Coordinates of C-alpha atoms in Angstrom, one line a residue:
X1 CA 0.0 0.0 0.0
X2 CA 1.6 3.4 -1.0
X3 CA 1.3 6.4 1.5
X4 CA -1.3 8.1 -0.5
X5 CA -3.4 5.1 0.1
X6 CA -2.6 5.0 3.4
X7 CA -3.8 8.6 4.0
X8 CA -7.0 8.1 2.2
X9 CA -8.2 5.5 5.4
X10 CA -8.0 8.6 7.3
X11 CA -10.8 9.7 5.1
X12 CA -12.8 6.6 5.9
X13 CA -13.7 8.0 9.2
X14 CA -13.8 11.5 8.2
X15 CA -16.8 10.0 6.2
X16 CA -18.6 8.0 8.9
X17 CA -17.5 11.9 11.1
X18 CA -19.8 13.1 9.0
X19 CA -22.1 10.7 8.3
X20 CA -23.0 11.3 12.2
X21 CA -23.2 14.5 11.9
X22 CA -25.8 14.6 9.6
X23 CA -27.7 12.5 11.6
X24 CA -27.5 14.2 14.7
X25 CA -28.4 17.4 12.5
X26 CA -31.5 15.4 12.1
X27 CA -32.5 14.2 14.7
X28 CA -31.2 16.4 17.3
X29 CA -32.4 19.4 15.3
X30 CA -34.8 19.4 12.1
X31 CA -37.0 16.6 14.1
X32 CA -37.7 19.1 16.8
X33 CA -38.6 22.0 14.1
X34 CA -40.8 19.8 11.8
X35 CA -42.2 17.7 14.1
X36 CA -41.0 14.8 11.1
X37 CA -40.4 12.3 14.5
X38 CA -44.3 12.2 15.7
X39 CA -43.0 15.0 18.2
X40 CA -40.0 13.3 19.9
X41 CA -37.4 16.0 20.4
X42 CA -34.2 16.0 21.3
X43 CA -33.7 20.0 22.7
X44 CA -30.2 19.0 24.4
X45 CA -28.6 18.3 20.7
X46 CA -30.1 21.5 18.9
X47 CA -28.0 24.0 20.2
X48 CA -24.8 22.1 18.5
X49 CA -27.1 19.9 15.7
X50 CA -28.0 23.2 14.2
X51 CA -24.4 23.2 12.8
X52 CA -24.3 19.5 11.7
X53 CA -25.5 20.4 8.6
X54 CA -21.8 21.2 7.5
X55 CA -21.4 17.3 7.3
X56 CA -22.6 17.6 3.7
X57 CA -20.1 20.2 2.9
X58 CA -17.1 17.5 4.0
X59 CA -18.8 14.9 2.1
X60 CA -18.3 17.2 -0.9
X61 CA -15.0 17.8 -0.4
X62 CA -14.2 14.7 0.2
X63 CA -15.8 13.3 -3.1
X64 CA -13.6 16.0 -5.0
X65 CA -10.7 14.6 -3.8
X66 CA -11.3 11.0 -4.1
X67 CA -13.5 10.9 -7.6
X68 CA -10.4 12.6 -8.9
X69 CA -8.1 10.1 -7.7
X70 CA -10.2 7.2 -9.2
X71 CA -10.4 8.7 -12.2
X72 CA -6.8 8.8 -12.4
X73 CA -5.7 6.3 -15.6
X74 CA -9.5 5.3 -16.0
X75 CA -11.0 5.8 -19.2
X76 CA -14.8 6.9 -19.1
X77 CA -16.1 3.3 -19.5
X78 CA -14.2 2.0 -16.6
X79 CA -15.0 5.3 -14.7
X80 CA -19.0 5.1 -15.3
X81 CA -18.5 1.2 -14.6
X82 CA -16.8 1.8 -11.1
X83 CA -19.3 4.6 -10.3
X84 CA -22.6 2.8 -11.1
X85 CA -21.2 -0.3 -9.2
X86 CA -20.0 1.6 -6.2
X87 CA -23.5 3.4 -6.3
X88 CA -26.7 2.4 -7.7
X89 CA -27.1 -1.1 -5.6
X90 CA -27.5 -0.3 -2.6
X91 CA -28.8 3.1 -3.8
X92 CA -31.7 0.9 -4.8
X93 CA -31.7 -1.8 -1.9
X94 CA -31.7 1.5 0.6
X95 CA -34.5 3.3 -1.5
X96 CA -36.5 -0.3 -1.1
X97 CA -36.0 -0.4 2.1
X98 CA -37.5 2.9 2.9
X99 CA -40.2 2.7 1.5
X100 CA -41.5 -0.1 3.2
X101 CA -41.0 1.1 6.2
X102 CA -42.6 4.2 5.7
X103 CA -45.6 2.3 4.2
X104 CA -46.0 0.4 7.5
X105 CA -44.7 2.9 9.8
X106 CA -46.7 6.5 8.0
X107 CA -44.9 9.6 9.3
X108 CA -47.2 12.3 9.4
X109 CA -46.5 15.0 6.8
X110 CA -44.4 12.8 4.7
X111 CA -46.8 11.1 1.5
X112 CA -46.9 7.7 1.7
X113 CA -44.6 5.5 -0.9
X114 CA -46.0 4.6 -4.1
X115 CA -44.7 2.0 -6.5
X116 CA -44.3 4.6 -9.1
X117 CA -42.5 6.7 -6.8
X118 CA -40.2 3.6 -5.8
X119 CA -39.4 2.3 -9.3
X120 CA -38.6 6.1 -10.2
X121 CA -35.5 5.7 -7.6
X122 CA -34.2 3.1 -10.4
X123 CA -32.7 5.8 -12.0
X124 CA -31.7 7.5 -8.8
X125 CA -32.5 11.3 -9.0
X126 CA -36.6 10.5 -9.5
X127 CA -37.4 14.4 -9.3
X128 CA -36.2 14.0 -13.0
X129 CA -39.2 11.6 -13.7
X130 CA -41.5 14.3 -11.8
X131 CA -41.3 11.8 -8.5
X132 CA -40.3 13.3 -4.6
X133 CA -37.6 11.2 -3.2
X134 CA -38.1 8.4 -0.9
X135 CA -35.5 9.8 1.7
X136 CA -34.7 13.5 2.0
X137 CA -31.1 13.0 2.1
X138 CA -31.7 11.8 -1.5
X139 CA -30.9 15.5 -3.2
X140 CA -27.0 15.4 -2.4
X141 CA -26.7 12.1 -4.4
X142 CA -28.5 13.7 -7.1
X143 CA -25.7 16.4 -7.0
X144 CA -23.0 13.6 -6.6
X145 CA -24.1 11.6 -9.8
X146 CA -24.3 15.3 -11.8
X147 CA -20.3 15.4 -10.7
X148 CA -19.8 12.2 -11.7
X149 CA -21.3 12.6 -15.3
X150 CA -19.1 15.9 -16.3
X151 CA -16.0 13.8 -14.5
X152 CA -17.4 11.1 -16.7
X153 CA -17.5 14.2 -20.0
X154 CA -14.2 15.2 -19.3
X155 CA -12.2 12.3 -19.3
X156 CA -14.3 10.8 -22.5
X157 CA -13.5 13.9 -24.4
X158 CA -9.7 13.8 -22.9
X159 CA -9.7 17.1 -20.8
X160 CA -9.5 15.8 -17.5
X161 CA -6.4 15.0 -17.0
X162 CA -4.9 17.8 -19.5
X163 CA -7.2 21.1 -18.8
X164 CA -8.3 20.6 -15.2
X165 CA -7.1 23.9 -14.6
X166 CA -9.7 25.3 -16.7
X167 CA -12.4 23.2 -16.1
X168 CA -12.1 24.5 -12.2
X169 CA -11.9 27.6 -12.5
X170 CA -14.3 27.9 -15.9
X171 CA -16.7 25.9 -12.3
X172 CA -15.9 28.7 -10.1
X173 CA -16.3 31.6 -12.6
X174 CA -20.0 30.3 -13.8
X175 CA -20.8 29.6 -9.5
X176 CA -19.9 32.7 -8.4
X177 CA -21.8 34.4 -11.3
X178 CA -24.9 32.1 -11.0
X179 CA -25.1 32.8 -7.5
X180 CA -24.4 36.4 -7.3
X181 CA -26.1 37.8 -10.5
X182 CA -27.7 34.9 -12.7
X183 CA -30.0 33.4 -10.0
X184 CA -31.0 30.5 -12.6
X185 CA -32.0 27.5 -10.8
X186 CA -31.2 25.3 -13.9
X187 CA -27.3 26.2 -13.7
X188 CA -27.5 25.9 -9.7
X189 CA -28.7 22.1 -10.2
X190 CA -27.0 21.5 -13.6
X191 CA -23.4 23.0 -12.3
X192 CA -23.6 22.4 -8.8
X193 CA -23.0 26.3 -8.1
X194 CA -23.9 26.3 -4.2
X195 CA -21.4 23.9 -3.1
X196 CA -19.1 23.8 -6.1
X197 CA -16.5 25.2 -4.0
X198 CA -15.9 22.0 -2.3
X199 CA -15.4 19.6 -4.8
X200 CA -13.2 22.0 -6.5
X201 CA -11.4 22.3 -3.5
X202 CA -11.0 18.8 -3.0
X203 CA -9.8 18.3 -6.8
X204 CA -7.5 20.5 -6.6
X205 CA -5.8 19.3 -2.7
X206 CA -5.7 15.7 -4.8
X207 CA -3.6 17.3 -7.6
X208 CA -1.6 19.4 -4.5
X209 CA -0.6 15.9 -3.2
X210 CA 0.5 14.9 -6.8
X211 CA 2.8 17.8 -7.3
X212 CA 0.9 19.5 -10.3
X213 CA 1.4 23.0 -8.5
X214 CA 1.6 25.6 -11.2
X215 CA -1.6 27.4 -10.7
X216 CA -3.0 25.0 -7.9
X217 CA -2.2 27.0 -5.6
X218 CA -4.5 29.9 -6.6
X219 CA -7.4 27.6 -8.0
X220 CA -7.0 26.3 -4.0
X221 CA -7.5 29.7 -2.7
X222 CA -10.1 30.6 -4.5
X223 CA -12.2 27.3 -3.9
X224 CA -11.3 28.0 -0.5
X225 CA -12.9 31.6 -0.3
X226 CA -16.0 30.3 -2.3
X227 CA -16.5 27.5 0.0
X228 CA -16.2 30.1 2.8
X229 CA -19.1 31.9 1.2
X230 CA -21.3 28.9 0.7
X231 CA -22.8 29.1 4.2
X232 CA -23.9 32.6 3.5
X233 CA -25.4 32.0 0.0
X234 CA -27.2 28.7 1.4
X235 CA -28.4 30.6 4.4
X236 CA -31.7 31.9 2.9
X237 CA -33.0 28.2 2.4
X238 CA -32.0 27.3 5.9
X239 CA -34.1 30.0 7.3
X240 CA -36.9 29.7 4.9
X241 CA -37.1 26.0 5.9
X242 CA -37.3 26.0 9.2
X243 CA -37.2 30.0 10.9
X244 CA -34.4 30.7 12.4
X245 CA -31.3 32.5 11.9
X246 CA -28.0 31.4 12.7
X247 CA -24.9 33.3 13.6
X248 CA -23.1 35.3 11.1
X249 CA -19.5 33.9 12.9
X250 CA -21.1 30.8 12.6
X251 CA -21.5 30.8 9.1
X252 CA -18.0 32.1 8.4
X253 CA -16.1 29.6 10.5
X254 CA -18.4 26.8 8.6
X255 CA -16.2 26.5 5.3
X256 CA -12.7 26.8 6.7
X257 CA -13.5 24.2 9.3
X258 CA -15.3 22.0 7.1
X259 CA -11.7 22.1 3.8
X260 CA -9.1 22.1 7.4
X261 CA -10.4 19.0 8.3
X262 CA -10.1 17.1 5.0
X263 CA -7.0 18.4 4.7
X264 CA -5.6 17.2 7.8
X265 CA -6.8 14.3 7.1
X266 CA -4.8 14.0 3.8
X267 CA -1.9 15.5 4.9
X268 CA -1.3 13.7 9.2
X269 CA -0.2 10.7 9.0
X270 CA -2.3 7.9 9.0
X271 CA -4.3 7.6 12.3
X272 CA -3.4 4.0 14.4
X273 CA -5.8 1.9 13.2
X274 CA -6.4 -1.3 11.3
X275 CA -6.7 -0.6 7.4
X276 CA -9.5 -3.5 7.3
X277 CA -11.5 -1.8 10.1
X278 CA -11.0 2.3 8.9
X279 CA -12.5 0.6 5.1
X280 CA -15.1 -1.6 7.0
X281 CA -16.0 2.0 8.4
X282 CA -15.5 4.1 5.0
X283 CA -17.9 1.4 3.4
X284 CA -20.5 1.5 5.7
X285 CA -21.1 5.0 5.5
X286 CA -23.2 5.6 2.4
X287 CA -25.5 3.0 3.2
X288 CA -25.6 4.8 6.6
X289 CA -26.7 7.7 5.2
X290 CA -29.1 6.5 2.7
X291 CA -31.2 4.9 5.5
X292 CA -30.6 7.4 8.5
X293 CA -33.4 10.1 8.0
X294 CA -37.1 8.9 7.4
X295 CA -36.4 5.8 8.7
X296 CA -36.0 7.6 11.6
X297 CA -38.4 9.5 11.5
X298 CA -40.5 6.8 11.0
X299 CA -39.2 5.0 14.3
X300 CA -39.6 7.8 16.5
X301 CA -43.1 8.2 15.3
X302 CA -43.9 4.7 15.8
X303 CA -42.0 3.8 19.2
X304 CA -41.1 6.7 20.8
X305 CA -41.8 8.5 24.1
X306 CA -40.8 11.4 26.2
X307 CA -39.7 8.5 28.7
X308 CA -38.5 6.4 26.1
X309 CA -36.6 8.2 23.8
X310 CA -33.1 8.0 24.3
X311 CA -33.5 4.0 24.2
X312 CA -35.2 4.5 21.2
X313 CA -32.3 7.0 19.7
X314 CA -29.7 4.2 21.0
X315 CA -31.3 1.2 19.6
X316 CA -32.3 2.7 16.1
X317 CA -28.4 4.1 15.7
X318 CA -27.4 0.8 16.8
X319 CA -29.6 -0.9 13.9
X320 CA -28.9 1.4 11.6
X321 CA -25.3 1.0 11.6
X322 CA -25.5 -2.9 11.5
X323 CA -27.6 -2.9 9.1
X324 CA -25.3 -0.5 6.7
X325 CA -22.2 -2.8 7.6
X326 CA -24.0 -5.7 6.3
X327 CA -25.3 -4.3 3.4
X328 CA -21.1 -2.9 2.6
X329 CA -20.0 -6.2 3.7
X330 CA -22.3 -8.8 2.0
X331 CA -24.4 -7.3 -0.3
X332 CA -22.1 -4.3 -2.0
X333 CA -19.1 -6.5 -3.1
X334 CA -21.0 -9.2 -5.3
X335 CA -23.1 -6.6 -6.9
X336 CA -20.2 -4.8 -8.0
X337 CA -18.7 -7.7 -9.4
X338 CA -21.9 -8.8 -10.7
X339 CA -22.0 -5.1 -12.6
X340 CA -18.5 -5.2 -13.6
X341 CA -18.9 -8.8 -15.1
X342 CA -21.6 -7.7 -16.9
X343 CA -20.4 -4.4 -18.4
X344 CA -16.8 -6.3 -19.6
X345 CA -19.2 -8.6 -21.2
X346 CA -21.1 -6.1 -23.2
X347 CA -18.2 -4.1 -24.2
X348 CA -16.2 -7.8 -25.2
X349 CA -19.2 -8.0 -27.5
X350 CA -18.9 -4.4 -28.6
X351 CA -16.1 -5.0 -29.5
X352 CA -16.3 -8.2 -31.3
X353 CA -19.0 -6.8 -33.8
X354 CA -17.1 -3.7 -34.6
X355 CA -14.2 -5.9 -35.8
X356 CA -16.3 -8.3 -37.7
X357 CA -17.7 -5.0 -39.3
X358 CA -15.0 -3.8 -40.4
X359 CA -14.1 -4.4 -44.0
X360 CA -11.7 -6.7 -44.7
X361 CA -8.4 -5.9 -45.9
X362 CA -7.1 -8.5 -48.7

């Protein structure tokens, strides 16, 4: 294992980090403002929880970092290959799950599942087939497949790895002017202009590590500032959904904490633990966070208490985490292999009837 691989296990439980603090940004806040969790509160969390929401910005980060190390050497098929492995099973087995627990367990202002709305989850973002998501955790996947499709652009067309430079900064030129001036909601979910900040940012420390520097430098700084000013420009929705303003010192400490931590995590040495268990954690976190919100929701509605709730918190945490190791553990790895075997098939045959098409040469 090279160093650079090493480091990246530090990342592993940067992700389940956040992971937690998404859900305790759930539970421990929103839950108490909607009323989602049939009225169970958790009042001793909010004061903190209110921040957790930042959890999403590290995932983003993170994901800049690490799609650009996989697409390293990868051409486009292999890239879309490794993606739709890594993501659409359990994407689907979660979804599935969700819905039928919500169909037994009806949280009251959340619409009960329909079949329709389930098989739209097949192609993952189902507000593109008109269709609310099963989950509301759901949107930031739609925003991680939309950077995996121009990752997936760039490398077909050759640019990844040659004009990266560009492509960042052409990112943070069209954010910045989308989000100060444009205001067009198509370029905010087509570009990712709120948070682009962070996946450039996390491209960019990956090259960093590499020792592409000419120019990184800058494009880091200026990802940096932009993912400084997310908070602010995000702020509006936050208050609009649930009524309450937070601190403007707050909001400015959010980005730099949120790129710092990553990039301690890249840069310190690896932390003392067993590379089987930190990738045992890694793995478990997306599955994590595909159950973690309406589930719970669901839960708390159904079995919880004033008297009983901390039980219930402990017990449905407990769950959910077992659950989302066995699902990375025994159900993640075959389907992978079972999409990889199948895409090598289909492009062996691809292959085979473009030679046989070809005309023969005498």
């Amino acid at each position: 294992m090279t160093r650079n691989q090493k480091r990246l296990l530090n990342l592993d439980i940067l992700r389940l980090v956040s992971a937690m603090l998404v859900l305790i940004f759930h539970y421990g806040f929103r839950m108490g403002v909607t009323g989602e969790g049939g009225g169970i509160r958790f009042p001793e969390f909010a004061p903190a929880a209110i921040w957790f929401d930042s959890g999403l910005l590290i995932f983003f980060a993170i994901s800049g970092y690490v799609i650009t190390l996989s697409a390293e050497g990868r051409t486009a098929f292999d890239f879309a290959v490794g993606r739709v492995a890594r993501l659409w099973p359990a994407f689907v087995l979660c979804a599935s799950a969700t819905a039928i627990v919500l169909y037994n367990w009806p949280v009251p202002g959340l619409p009960t599942p329909t079949v329709k709305q389930w098989l739209a989850h097949l192609v993952i973002n189902a507000r593109v087939l008109g269709q609310p998501f099963l989950d509301g955790a759901y949107w930031t996947i739609a925003y991680e497949v939309m950077f995996y499709g121009w990752v997936f652009v760039f490398i077909a067309l050759g640019w990844f790895r040659k004009h990266w430079q560009a492509i960042v900064v052409s990112w943070l030129v069209l954010s910045v002017a989308n989000e100060l001036r444009i205001d067009s909601e198509v370029l905010r979910k087509l570009f990712i202009t709120e948070y682009s900040g962070y996946f450039v940012f996390g491209m960019t420390l990956y090259k960093l590590r590499q020792g592409q520097t000419p120019g990184a430098l800058v494009i880091l700084a200026a990802s940096i500032l932009w993912a400084a000013a997310t908070p602010f420009i995000i702020e509006p929705k936050f208050f609009e959904l649930y009524g309450i303003h937070r601190s403007a010192a707050g909001l400015a400490l959010t980005g730099p904490i949120t790129v710092s931590c990553v990039t301690l995590c890249v840069m310190l040495p690896t932390l003392p633990i067993r590379p089987a268990i930190a990738t045992g954690i890694g793995g478990l976190t997306y599955p994590l966070y595909l159950l973690h919100q309406h589930i719970g929701y669901a839960t708390f509605t159904r079995f919880g208490a004033d008297h009983s709730r901390w039980l219930v918190g402990a017990i449905l945490v407990a769950t959910l985490l077992f659950a989302s190791w066995l699902i990375a553990a025994f159900f993640e790895p075959p389907a992978r292999r079972l999409i990889g075997n199948f895409a090598r098939r289909v492009a062996t045959a691809i292959s085979i009837r473009r030679a046989k098409s070809q005309p023969q040469i005498p």
